[in-house]
Amino acid sequence: MSELNLILLGPPGAGKGTQAERIREDFDLAYIATGDMLRQAVAEGSDLGREAKRYMDAGELVPDAVIIGMFSERLRADDARDGFLLDGFPRTIAQADALGEALMELGRDLTGVLLFEVPDEDIVRRISGRRVNPGSGRVYHVDFDPPKVAGRDDVDGSELVQRDDDRPETVRKRLAVYHEQTAPLIAYYEERGLLHPIDGTCAPAEVAEHVRRSLATLQREQDF
Ligand code: AMP
């Protein structure tokens, strides 16, 4: 079967990470989430992490040169050879161009871009209520997916926290950045016939079903 090379596109908090978990269970794809890679660099206190943190805390994008360098290296890792799932990259036209060039060099193609559509008001409600266990990365929501004991992880009981960049004022900034710098990718991939819009306002299980149908169609078209 031919490889699936996918991009998950959409505003922060549109459910890309949640859907990515399910897609990875169904298809064996390397999951590349630049936000996770940056948070890891911050936790390790590397030079990259120190530089990135300033931008992340402000809700701004880390400069293209930094991200493209980090991403290109990751794309060439062994596990990404048979297909990948990108979450949070590309976020600018320059990053999309860099991805296109890297794939051309490797003689590979993008299979499709899943666009998760969710209105801004829903995003602010979703992200501001998000709480994470910093150790395991497990995610909860104070209204939609609360832990059994408020503020505590269900599995190991550790304290749940709000990510610095999940505060309401930072969320609004991240949304503004999305509309200004990332949304132009919608037309970019539509022109290339790669865009597959998904209604991201439904319940996660329903969104997952829609995603599964889109991916099955993509795979059939590719194998044809
Ligand atoms: P995320 O977890 O994908 O929402 O990313 C968290 C933060 O990391 C973003 O708000 C940006 O500051 C930074 N970031 C992640 N991916 C990128 C990217 N592709 N380009 C620029 N900045 C990024």
Short mmCIF file of N, CA and C in Angstrom, two decimals, residues 41-217:
data_model
loop_
_atom_site.label_atom_id
_atom_site.label_comp_id
_atom_site.label_asym_id
_atom_site.label_seq_id
_atom_site.Cartn_x
_atom_site.Cartn_y
_atom_site.Cartn_z
N ALA A 41 11.95 20.86 24.03
CA ALA A 41 13.19 21.64 24.03
C ALA A 41 13.20 22.64 25.19
N VAL A 42 12.02 23.22 25.47
CA VAL A 42 11.91 24.16 26.60
C VAL A 42 12.19 23.42 27.91
N ALA A 43 11.57 22.22 28.05
CA ALA A 43 11.74 21.44 29.29
C ALA A 43 13.21 21.04 29.49
N GLU A 44 13.90 20.77 28.38
CA GLU A 44 15.32 20.37 28.47
C GLU A 44 16.23 21.57 28.70
N GLY A 45 15.69 22.78 28.47
CA GLY A 45 16.49 23.98 28.66
C GLY A 45 17.58 24.16 27.61
N SER A 46 17.37 23.61 26.41
CA SER A 46 18.36 23.76 25.33
C SER A 46 18.32 25.19 24.78
N ASP A 47 19.33 25.53 23.96
CA ASP A 47 19.36 26.87 23.34
C ASP A 47 18.08 27.11 22.54
N LEU A 48 17.71 26.08 21.78
CA LEU A 48 16.48 26.17 20.97
C LEU A 48 15.27 26.44 21.87
N GLY A 49 15.20 25.70 22.98
CA GLY A 49 14.08 25.86 23.90
C GLY A 49 14.03 27.26 24.48
N ARG A 50 15.19 27.77 24.85
CA ARG A 50 15.21 29.12 25.45
C ARG A 50 14.75 30.16 24.44
N GLU A 51 15.19 30.00 23.19
CA GLU A 51 14.78 30.98 22.18
C GLU A 51 13.28 30.87 21.90
N ALA A 52 12.80 29.61 21.78
CA ALA A 52 11.40 29.39 21.41
C ALA A 52 10.43 29.86 22.48
N LYS A 53 10.80 29.72 23.75
CA LYS A 53 9.87 29.99 24.86
C LYS A 53 9.32 31.42 24.82
N ARG A 54 10.17 32.36 24.47
CA ARG A 54 9.73 33.77 24.43
C ARG A 54 8.53 33.92 23.50
N TYR A 55 8.65 33.30 22.32
CA TYR A 55 7.58 33.42 21.33
C TYR A 55 6.34 32.65 21.77
N MET A 56 6.55 31.45 22.29
CA MET A 56 5.42 30.60 22.67
C MET A 56 4.59 31.25 23.78
N ASP A 57 5.27 31.78 24.79
CA ASP A 57 4.54 32.41 25.89
C ASP A 57 3.76 33.63 25.43
N ALA A 58 4.23 34.27 24.37
CA ALA A 58 3.55 35.46 23.86
C ALA A 58 2.47 35.09 22.85
N GLY A 59 2.34 33.78 22.53
CA GLY A 59 1.34 33.36 21.54
C GLY A 59 1.77 33.64 20.12
N GLU A 60 3.06 33.92 19.93
CA GLU A 60 3.55 34.22 18.58
C GLU A 60 4.21 33.00 17.96
N LEU A 61 4.46 33.08 16.67
CA LEU A 61 5.13 31.96 16.00
C LEU A 61 6.64 32.05 16.20
N VAL A 62 7.25 30.91 16.40
CA VAL A 62 8.71 30.82 16.45
C VAL A 62 9.20 31.09 15.01
N PRO A 63 10.31 31.83 14.84
CA PRO A 63 10.73 32.22 13.48
C PRO A 63 10.89 31.01 12.53
N ASP A 64 10.52 31.25 11.27
CA ASP A 64 10.54 30.18 10.26
C ASP A 64 11.88 29.45 10.20
N ALA A 65 12.99 30.20 10.22
CA ALA A 65 14.29 29.55 10.05
C ALA A 65 14.53 28.50 11.14
N VAL A 66 14.13 28.82 12.36
CA VAL A 66 14.33 27.90 13.49
C VAL A 66 13.46 26.65 13.30
N ILE A 67 12.19 26.89 13.01
CA ILE A 67 11.24 25.78 12.87
C ILE A 67 11.57 24.90 11.68
N ILE A 68 11.90 25.52 10.56
CA ILE A 68 12.16 24.74 9.34
C ILE A 68 13.38 23.84 9.56
N GLY A 69 14.42 24.37 10.23
CA GLY A 69 15.61 23.57 10.52
C GLY A 69 15.26 22.36 11.38
N MET A 70 14.50 22.62 12.44
CA MET A 70 14.12 21.55 13.37
C MET A 70 13.26 20.50 12.66
N PHE A 71 12.31 20.99 11.85
CA PHE A 71 11.38 20.08 11.17
C PHE A 71 12.10 19.23 10.12
N SER A 72 12.98 19.85 9.33
CA SER A 72 13.62 19.12 8.22
C SER A 72 14.41 17.94 8.75
N GLU A 73 15.06 18.16 9.88
CA GLU A 73 15.83 17.07 10.50
C GLU A 73 14.89 15.93 10.91
N ARG A 74 13.77 16.31 11.51
CA ARG A 74 12.81 15.31 12.00
C ARG A 74 12.20 14.52 10.83
N LEU A 75 11.93 15.20 9.73
CA LEU A 75 11.30 14.55 8.57
C LEU A 75 12.20 13.45 8.01
N ARG A 76 13.51 13.64 8.18
CA ARG A 76 14.45 12.67 7.61
C ARG A 76 14.74 11.49 8.54
N ALA A 77 14.11 11.49 9.72
CA ALA A 77 14.33 10.36 10.64
C ALA A 77 13.67 9.11 10.06
N ASP A 78 14.22 7.95 10.45
CA ASP A 78 13.79 6.67 9.87
C ASP A 78 12.29 6.42 9.95
N ASP A 79 11.69 6.76 11.11
CA ASP A 79 10.29 6.39 11.30
C ASP A 79 9.35 7.16 10.38
N ALA A 80 9.82 8.26 9.78
CA ALA A 80 8.96 9.07 8.92
C ALA A 80 9.03 8.61 7.46
N ARG A 81 9.79 7.54 7.23
CA ARG A 81 10.04 7.12 5.84
C ARG A 81 8.79 6.54 5.18
N ASP A 82 7.91 5.91 5.96
CA ASP A 82 6.75 5.24 5.35
C ASP A 82 5.45 5.99 5.55
N GLY A 83 5.53 7.27 5.88
CA GLY A 83 4.31 8.05 6.06
C GLY A 83 4.38 8.89 7.32
N PHE A 84 3.75 10.05 7.28
CA PHE A 84 3.80 10.93 8.45
C PHE A 84 2.50 11.69 8.63
N LEU A 85 2.33 12.18 9.85
CA LEU A 85 1.17 12.96 10.22
C LEU A 85 1.70 14.24 10.87
N LEU A 86 1.50 15.37 10.21
CA LEU A 86 2.03 16.63 10.73
C LEU A 86 0.94 17.38 11.49
N ASP A 87 1.29 17.81 12.69
CA ASP A 87 0.34 18.55 13.54
C ASP A 87 1.03 19.84 13.98
N GLY A 88 0.54 20.98 13.47
CA GLY A 88 1.14 22.25 13.87
C GLY A 88 2.24 22.72 12.94
N PHE A 89 2.46 22.01 11.88
CA PHE A 89 3.41 22.39 10.84
C PHE A 89 2.84 21.95 9.50
N PRO A 90 2.90 22.75 8.45
CA PRO A 90 3.40 24.12 8.38
C PRO A 90 2.38 25.11 8.93
N ARG A 91 2.90 26.28 9.35
CA ARG A 91 2.04 27.34 9.89
C ARG A 91 2.19 28.63 9.12
N THR A 92 3.07 28.66 8.15
CA THR A 92 3.24 29.84 7.29
C THR A 92 3.48 29.34 5.86
N ILE A 93 3.31 30.27 4.90
CA ILE A 93 3.56 29.90 3.50
C ILE A 93 5.03 29.49 3.33
N ALA A 94 5.94 30.19 4.01
CA ALA A 94 7.37 29.85 3.89
C ALA A 94 7.62 28.41 4.37
N GLN A 95 6.94 28.02 5.44
CA GLN A 95 7.10 26.65 5.95
C GLN A 95 6.51 25.64 4.96
N ALA A 96 5.37 25.99 4.36
CA ALA A 96 4.75 25.08 3.38
C ALA A 96 5.65 24.92 2.16
N ASP A 97 6.26 26.03 1.72
CA ASP A 97 7.20 25.94 0.59
C ASP A 97 8.39 25.05 0.95
N ALA A 98 8.91 25.23 2.18
CA ALA A 98 10.06 24.43 2.62
C ALA A 98 9.69 22.94 2.68
N LEU A 99 8.47 22.65 3.13
CA LEU A 99 8.02 21.26 3.18
C LEU A 99 7.95 20.68 1.76
N GLY A 100 7.38 21.48 0.84
CA GLY A 100 7.26 21.03 -0.55
C GLY A 100 8.64 20.72 -1.14
N GLU A 101 9.60 21.59 -0.87
CA GLU A 101 10.96 21.37 -1.41
C GLU A 101 11.61 20.14 -0.79
N ALA A 102 11.44 19.98 0.54
CA ALA A 102 12.04 18.82 1.21
C ALA A 102 11.46 17.53 0.65
N LEU A 103 10.14 17.52 0.40
CA LEU A 103 9.50 16.30 -0.12
C LEU A 103 9.97 16.03 -1.55
N MET A 104 10.13 17.11 -2.33
CA MET A 104 10.59 16.93 -3.70
C MET A 104 11.98 16.29 -3.71
N GLU A 105 12.85 16.79 -2.83
CA GLU A 105 14.20 16.22 -2.72
C GLU A 105 14.16 14.74 -2.39
N LEU A 106 13.17 14.38 -1.54
CA LEU A 106 13.07 12.98 -1.11
C LEU A 106 12.24 12.14 -2.09
N GLY A 107 11.73 12.80 -3.14
CA GLY A 107 10.92 12.08 -4.13
C GLY A 107 9.58 11.62 -3.57
N ARG A 108 9.01 12.40 -2.68
CA ARG A 108 7.73 12.02 -2.06
C ARG A 108 6.69 13.10 -2.28
N ASP A 109 5.42 12.75 -2.05
CA ASP A 109 4.32 13.70 -2.24
C ASP A 109 3.46 13.79 -0.99
N LEU A 110 2.78 14.92 -0.86
CA LEU A 110 1.76 15.02 0.18
C LEU A 110 0.52 14.27 -0.29
N THR A 111 -0.15 13.56 0.63
CA THR A 111 -1.37 12.86 0.26
C THR A 111 -2.57 13.78 0.43
N GLY A 112 -2.60 14.52 1.52
CA GLY A 112 -3.75 15.38 1.75
C GLY A 112 -3.59 16.24 2.99
N VAL A 113 -4.45 17.26 3.06
CA VAL A 113 -4.45 18.18 4.19
C VAL A 113 -5.85 18.17 4.78
N LEU A 114 -5.98 17.74 6.05
CA LEU A 114 -7.28 17.75 6.70
C LEU A 114 -7.43 19.07 7.43
N LEU A 115 -8.43 19.85 7.03
CA LEU A 115 -8.66 21.16 7.65
C LEU A 115 -9.79 21.05 8.67
N PHE A 116 -9.48 21.29 9.95
CA PHE A 116 -10.48 21.24 11.01
C PHE A 116 -11.08 22.62 11.20
N GLU A 117 -12.38 22.75 10.89
CA GLU A 117 -13.03 24.06 10.95
C GLU A 117 -13.82 24.21 12.25
N VAL A 118 -13.42 25.21 13.05
CA VAL A 118 -14.09 25.51 14.32
C VAL A 118 -14.09 27.03 14.51
N PRO A 119 -15.26 27.64 14.82
CA PRO A 119 -15.30 29.10 14.99
C PRO A 119 -14.48 29.57 16.21
N ASP A 120 -14.02 30.81 16.14
CA ASP A 120 -13.16 31.36 17.19
C ASP A 120 -13.77 31.28 18.60
N GLU A 121 -15.09 31.59 18.73
CA GLU A 121 -15.70 31.60 20.07
C GLU A 121 -15.57 30.22 20.73
N ASP A 122 -15.79 29.18 19.93
CA ASP A 122 -15.68 27.81 20.47
C ASP A 122 -14.25 27.52 20.90
N ILE A 123 -13.30 28.04 20.12
CA ILE A 123 -11.88 27.78 20.42
C ILE A 123 -11.51 28.37 21.78
N VAL A 124 -11.93 29.61 22.01
CA VAL A 124 -11.56 30.25 23.28
C VAL A 124 -12.13 29.46 24.45
N ARG A 125 -13.38 29.01 24.32
CA ARG A 125 -13.98 28.21 25.42
C ARG A 125 -13.24 26.90 25.61
N ARG A 126 -12.91 26.26 24.50
CA ARG A 126 -12.23 24.97 24.59
C ARG A 126 -10.84 25.10 25.22
N ILE A 127 -10.05 26.04 24.72
CA ILE A 127 -8.65 26.09 25.18
C ILE A 127 -8.53 26.62 26.59
N SER A 128 -9.37 27.62 26.95
CA SER A 128 -9.22 28.20 28.28
C SER A 128 -9.55 27.18 29.37
N GLY A 129 -10.36 26.15 29.04
CA GLY A 129 -10.71 25.15 30.04
C GLY A 129 -9.78 23.94 30.03
N ARG A 130 -8.80 23.98 29.16
CA ARG A 130 -7.92 22.80 29.03
C ARG A 130 -6.94 22.73 30.20
N ARG A 131 -6.76 21.54 30.77
CA ARG A 131 -5.78 21.34 31.85
C ARG A 131 -4.96 20.12 31.49
N VAL A 132 -3.65 20.18 31.78
CA VAL A 132 -2.79 19.05 31.43
C VAL A 132 -2.01 18.54 32.63
N ASN A 133 -1.67 17.26 32.55
CA ASN A 133 -0.72 16.68 33.50
C ASN A 133 0.64 16.85 32.85
N PRO A 134 1.49 17.73 33.40
CA PRO A 134 2.76 18.03 32.71
C PRO A 134 3.66 16.80 32.57
N GLY A 135 3.51 15.84 33.48
CA GLY A 135 4.36 14.65 33.42
C GLY A 135 4.00 13.75 32.24
N SER A 136 2.71 13.37 32.15
CA SER A 136 2.31 12.38 31.14
C SER A 136 1.79 13.02 29.87
N GLY A 137 1.42 14.32 29.94
CA GLY A 137 0.83 14.97 28.77
C GLY A 137 -0.68 14.72 28.67
N ARG A 138 -1.26 13.95 29.63
CA ARG A 138 -2.71 13.69 29.58
C ARG A 138 -3.48 15.00 29.68
N VAL A 139 -4.53 15.12 28.84
CA VAL A 139 -5.26 16.38 28.74
C VAL A 139 -6.70 16.21 29.22
N TYR A 140 -7.20 17.19 29.97
CA TYR A 140 -8.59 17.20 30.45
C TYR A 140 -9.22 18.54 30.06
N HIS A 141 -10.55 18.65 30.31
CA HIS A 141 -11.21 19.94 30.12
C HIS A 141 -12.16 20.15 31.29
N VAL A 142 -12.12 21.33 31.90
CA VAL A 142 -12.91 21.54 33.12
C VAL A 142 -14.41 21.31 32.89
N ASP A 143 -14.93 21.58 31.68
CA ASP A 143 -16.36 21.36 31.40
C ASP A 143 -16.62 20.08 30.62
N PHE A 144 -15.83 19.85 29.56
CA PHE A 144 -16.17 18.77 28.61
C PHE A 144 -15.56 17.42 28.96
N ASP A 145 -14.48 17.42 29.70
CA ASP A 145 -13.81 16.15 30.02
C ASP A 145 -13.10 16.28 31.37
N PRO A 146 -13.90 16.54 32.45
CA PRO A 146 -13.27 16.84 33.74
C PRO A 146 -12.64 15.60 34.37
N PRO A 147 -11.58 15.78 35.15
CA PRO A 147 -11.02 14.64 35.89
C PRO A 147 -11.98 14.26 37.00
N LYS A 148 -11.81 13.05 37.57
CA LYS A 148 -12.73 12.58 38.62
C LYS A 148 -12.65 13.49 39.84
N VAL A 149 -11.41 13.90 40.20
CA VAL A 149 -11.20 14.84 41.30
C VAL A 149 -10.66 16.13 40.67
N ALA A 150 -11.35 17.27 40.97
CA ALA A 150 -10.96 18.53 40.32
C ALA A 150 -9.47 18.82 40.50
N GLY A 151 -8.81 19.14 39.40
CA GLY A 151 -7.41 19.56 39.47
C GLY A 151 -6.40 18.42 39.62
N ARG A 152 -6.88 17.16 39.61
CA ARG A 152 -5.96 16.02 39.80
C ARG A 152 -6.07 15.03 38.65
N ASP A 153 -4.94 14.47 38.26
CA ASP A 153 -4.92 13.48 37.18
C ASP A 153 -5.60 12.19 37.65
N ASP A 154 -6.45 11.60 36.78
CA ASP A 154 -7.17 10.36 37.13
C ASP A 154 -6.23 9.20 37.41
N VAL A 155 -5.11 9.17 36.69
CA VAL A 155 -4.26 7.98 36.76
C VAL A 155 -3.24 8.07 37.91
N ASP A 156 -2.48 9.17 37.95
CA ASP A 156 -1.43 9.22 38.99
C ASP A 156 -1.67 10.29 40.05
N GLY A 157 -2.81 11.00 39.98
CA GLY A 157 -3.17 11.94 41.03
C GLY A 157 -2.37 13.23 41.05
N SER A 158 -1.45 13.42 40.09
CA SER A 158 -0.63 14.64 40.14
C SER A 158 -1.45 15.86 39.74
N GLU A 159 -0.92 17.02 40.10
CA GLU A 159 -1.68 18.26 39.92
C GLU A 159 -1.76 18.65 38.43
N LEU A 160 -2.96 19.02 38.00
CA LEU A 160 -3.14 19.45 36.61
C LEU A 160 -2.86 20.94 36.52
N VAL A 161 -2.28 21.37 35.41
CA VAL A 161 -1.97 22.79 35.25
C VAL A 161 -2.51 23.31 33.92
N GLN A 162 -2.57 24.63 33.83
CA GLN A 162 -2.94 25.27 32.58
C GLN A 162 -1.64 25.66 31.87
N ARG A 163 -1.51 25.27 30.61
CA ARG A 163 -0.32 25.68 29.86
C ARG A 163 -0.27 27.20 29.78
N ASP A 164 0.93 27.78 29.88
CA ASP A 164 1.05 29.24 29.83
C ASP A 164 0.33 29.81 28.61
N ASP A 165 0.48 29.12 27.47
CA ASP A 165 -0.10 29.69 26.25
C ASP A 165 -1.58 29.32 26.08
N ASP A 166 -2.20 28.69 27.09
CA ASP A 166 -3.64 28.40 27.05
C ASP A 166 -4.46 29.44 27.81
N ARG A 167 -3.82 30.48 28.34
CA ARG A 167 -4.58 31.52 29.04
C ARG A 167 -5.40 32.31 28.01
N PRO A 168 -6.62 32.78 28.40
CA PRO A 168 -7.52 33.39 27.41
C PRO A 168 -6.88 34.49 26.58
N GLU A 169 -6.07 35.37 27.22
CA GLU A 169 -5.51 36.48 26.43
C GLU A 169 -4.49 35.95 25.41
N THR A 170 -3.77 34.89 25.79
CA THR A 170 -2.81 34.31 24.84
C THR A 170 -3.54 33.55 23.73
N VAL A 171 -4.66 32.93 24.08
CA VAL A 171 -5.44 32.20 23.08
C VAL A 171 -5.92 33.16 21.99
N ARG A 172 -6.41 34.35 22.43
CA ARG A 172 -6.88 35.33 21.44
C ARG A 172 -5.74 35.77 20.53
N LYS A 173 -4.56 35.93 21.10
CA LYS A 173 -3.39 36.31 20.31
C LYS A 173 -3.05 35.18 19.31
N ARG A 174 -3.09 33.92 19.81
CA ARG A 174 -2.77 32.80 18.93
C ARG A 174 -3.78 32.69 17.78
N LEU A 175 -5.05 33.01 18.07
CA LEU A 175 -6.06 32.97 17.01
C LEU A 175 -5.80 34.06 15.97
N ALA A 176 -5.42 35.24 16.45
CA ALA A 176 -5.12 36.34 15.52
C ALA A 176 -3.94 35.93 14.62
N VAL A 177 -2.94 35.32 15.23
CA VAL A 177 -1.77 34.87 14.47
C VAL A 177 -2.19 33.80 13.45
N TYR A 178 -3.09 32.92 13.89
CA TYR A 178 -3.57 31.87 12.97
C TYR A 178 -4.23 32.50 11.74
N HIS A 179 -5.14 33.44 11.97
CA HIS A 179 -5.86 34.03 10.84
C HIS A 179 -4.92 34.79 9.91
N GLU A 180 -3.94 35.43 10.50
CA GLU A 180 -3.04 36.26 9.71
C GLU A 180 -2.00 35.42 8.95
N GLN A 181 -1.36 34.48 9.66
CA GLN A 181 -0.20 33.81 9.06
C GLN A 181 -0.46 32.37 8.59
N THR A 182 -1.40 31.68 9.23
CA THR A 182 -1.60 30.26 8.89
C THR A 182 -2.78 30.06 7.94
N ALA A 183 -3.86 30.85 8.11
CA ALA A 183 -5.05 30.65 7.28
C ALA A 183 -4.76 30.76 5.77
N PRO A 184 -3.77 31.56 5.33
CA PRO A 184 -3.47 31.57 3.89
C PRO A 184 -3.10 30.18 3.33
N LEU A 185 -2.76 29.25 4.21
CA LEU A 185 -2.43 27.89 3.74
C LEU A 185 -3.67 27.16 3.22
N ILE A 186 -4.86 27.64 3.63
CA ILE A 186 -6.09 26.99 3.16
C ILE A 186 -6.19 27.13 1.65
N ALA A 187 -6.01 28.37 1.16
CA ALA A 187 -6.07 28.58 -0.30
C ALA A 187 -4.88 27.89 -0.98
N TYR A 188 -3.73 27.93 -0.32
CA TYR A 188 -2.50 27.34 -0.86
C TYR A 188 -2.71 25.86 -1.18
N TYR A 189 -3.30 25.12 -0.22
CA TYR A 189 -3.49 23.68 -0.44
C TYR A 189 -4.74 23.38 -1.26
N GLU A 190 -5.70 24.30 -1.23
CA GLU A 190 -6.89 24.12 -2.07
C GLU A 190 -6.49 24.20 -3.54
N GLU A 191 -5.63 25.19 -3.86
CA GLU A 191 -5.16 25.33 -5.24
C GLU A 191 -4.43 24.09 -5.72
N ARG A 192 -3.82 23.38 -4.79
CA ARG A 192 -3.07 22.17 -5.15
C ARG A 192 -3.94 20.91 -5.08
N GLY A 193 -5.25 21.12 -4.84
CA GLY A 193 -6.19 19.98 -4.82
C GLY A 193 -6.00 19.04 -3.65
N LEU A 194 -5.44 19.55 -2.55
CA LEU A 194 -5.10 18.66 -1.42
C LEU A 194 -5.99 18.86 -0.20
N LEU A 195 -6.87 19.87 -0.25
CA LEU A 195 -7.60 20.25 0.97
C LEU A 195 -8.86 19.42 1.21
N HIS A 196 -9.03 18.94 2.44
CA HIS A 196 -10.22 18.17 2.82
C HIS A 196 -10.80 18.75 4.11
N PRO A 197 -11.82 19.63 3.99
CA PRO A 197 -12.40 20.27 5.18
C PRO A 197 -13.18 19.26 6.03
N ILE A 198 -13.08 19.44 7.34
CA ILE A 198 -13.78 18.58 8.29
C ILE A 198 -14.47 19.51 9.29
N ASP A 199 -15.76 19.24 9.61
CA ASP A 199 -16.45 20.04 10.61
C ASP A 199 -15.94 19.64 11.99
N GLY A 200 -15.17 20.55 12.61
CA GLY A 200 -14.54 20.23 13.89
C GLY A 200 -15.39 20.56 15.10
N THR A 201 -16.67 20.98 14.85
CA THR A 201 -17.50 21.37 16.00
C THR A 201 -18.25 20.18 16.59
N CYS A 202 -18.29 19.05 15.89
CA CYS A 202 -19.02 17.88 16.40
C CYS A 202 -18.25 17.24 17.55
N ALA A 203 -18.87 16.23 18.17
CA ALA A 203 -18.21 15.48 19.24
C ALA A 203 -16.99 14.76 18.65
N PRO A 204 -15.94 14.57 19.47
CA PRO A 204 -14.71 13.95 18.97
C PRO A 204 -14.93 12.64 18.20
N ALA A 205 -15.86 11.79 18.68
CA ALA A 205 -16.08 10.49 18.01
C ALA A 205 -16.65 10.69 16.61
N GLU A 206 -17.50 11.70 16.48
CA GLU A 206 -18.12 11.99 15.18
C GLU A 206 -17.07 12.56 14.23
N VAL A 207 -16.23 13.47 14.76
CA VAL A 207 -15.16 14.04 13.94
C VAL A 207 -14.23 12.90 13.48
N ALA A 208 -13.95 11.97 14.40
CA ALA A 208 -13.06 10.85 14.07
C ALA A 208 -13.63 10.01 12.94
N GLU A 209 -14.95 9.83 12.94
CA GLU A 209 -15.59 9.04 11.90
C GLU A 209 -15.43 9.73 10.54
N HIS A 210 -15.62 11.05 10.54
CA HIS A 210 -15.47 11.83 9.31
C HIS A 210 -14.02 11.73 8.80
N VAL A 211 -13.07 11.83 9.75
CA VAL A 211 -11.65 11.74 9.40
C VAL A 211 -11.36 10.37 8.78
N ARG A 212 -11.90 9.33 9.42
CA ARG A 212 -11.64 7.97 8.94
C ARG A 212 -12.15 7.80 7.52
N ARG A 213 -13.35 8.36 7.25
CA ARG A 213 -13.92 8.25 5.90
C ARG A 213 -13.04 8.99 4.89
N SER A 214 -12.59 10.20 5.27
CA SER A 214 -11.74 10.98 4.35
C SER A 214 -10.46 10.23 4.05
N LEU A 215 -9.86 9.64 5.09
CA LEU A 215 -8.59 8.95 4.90
C LEU A 215 -8.76 7.68 4.07
N ALA A 216 -9.87 6.99 4.28
CA ALA A 216 -10.11 5.77 3.50
C ALA A 216 -10.24 6.13 2.02
N THR A 217 -10.94 7.25 1.74
CA THR A 217 -11.08 7.69 0.35
C THR A 217 -9.72 8.06 -0.23
#
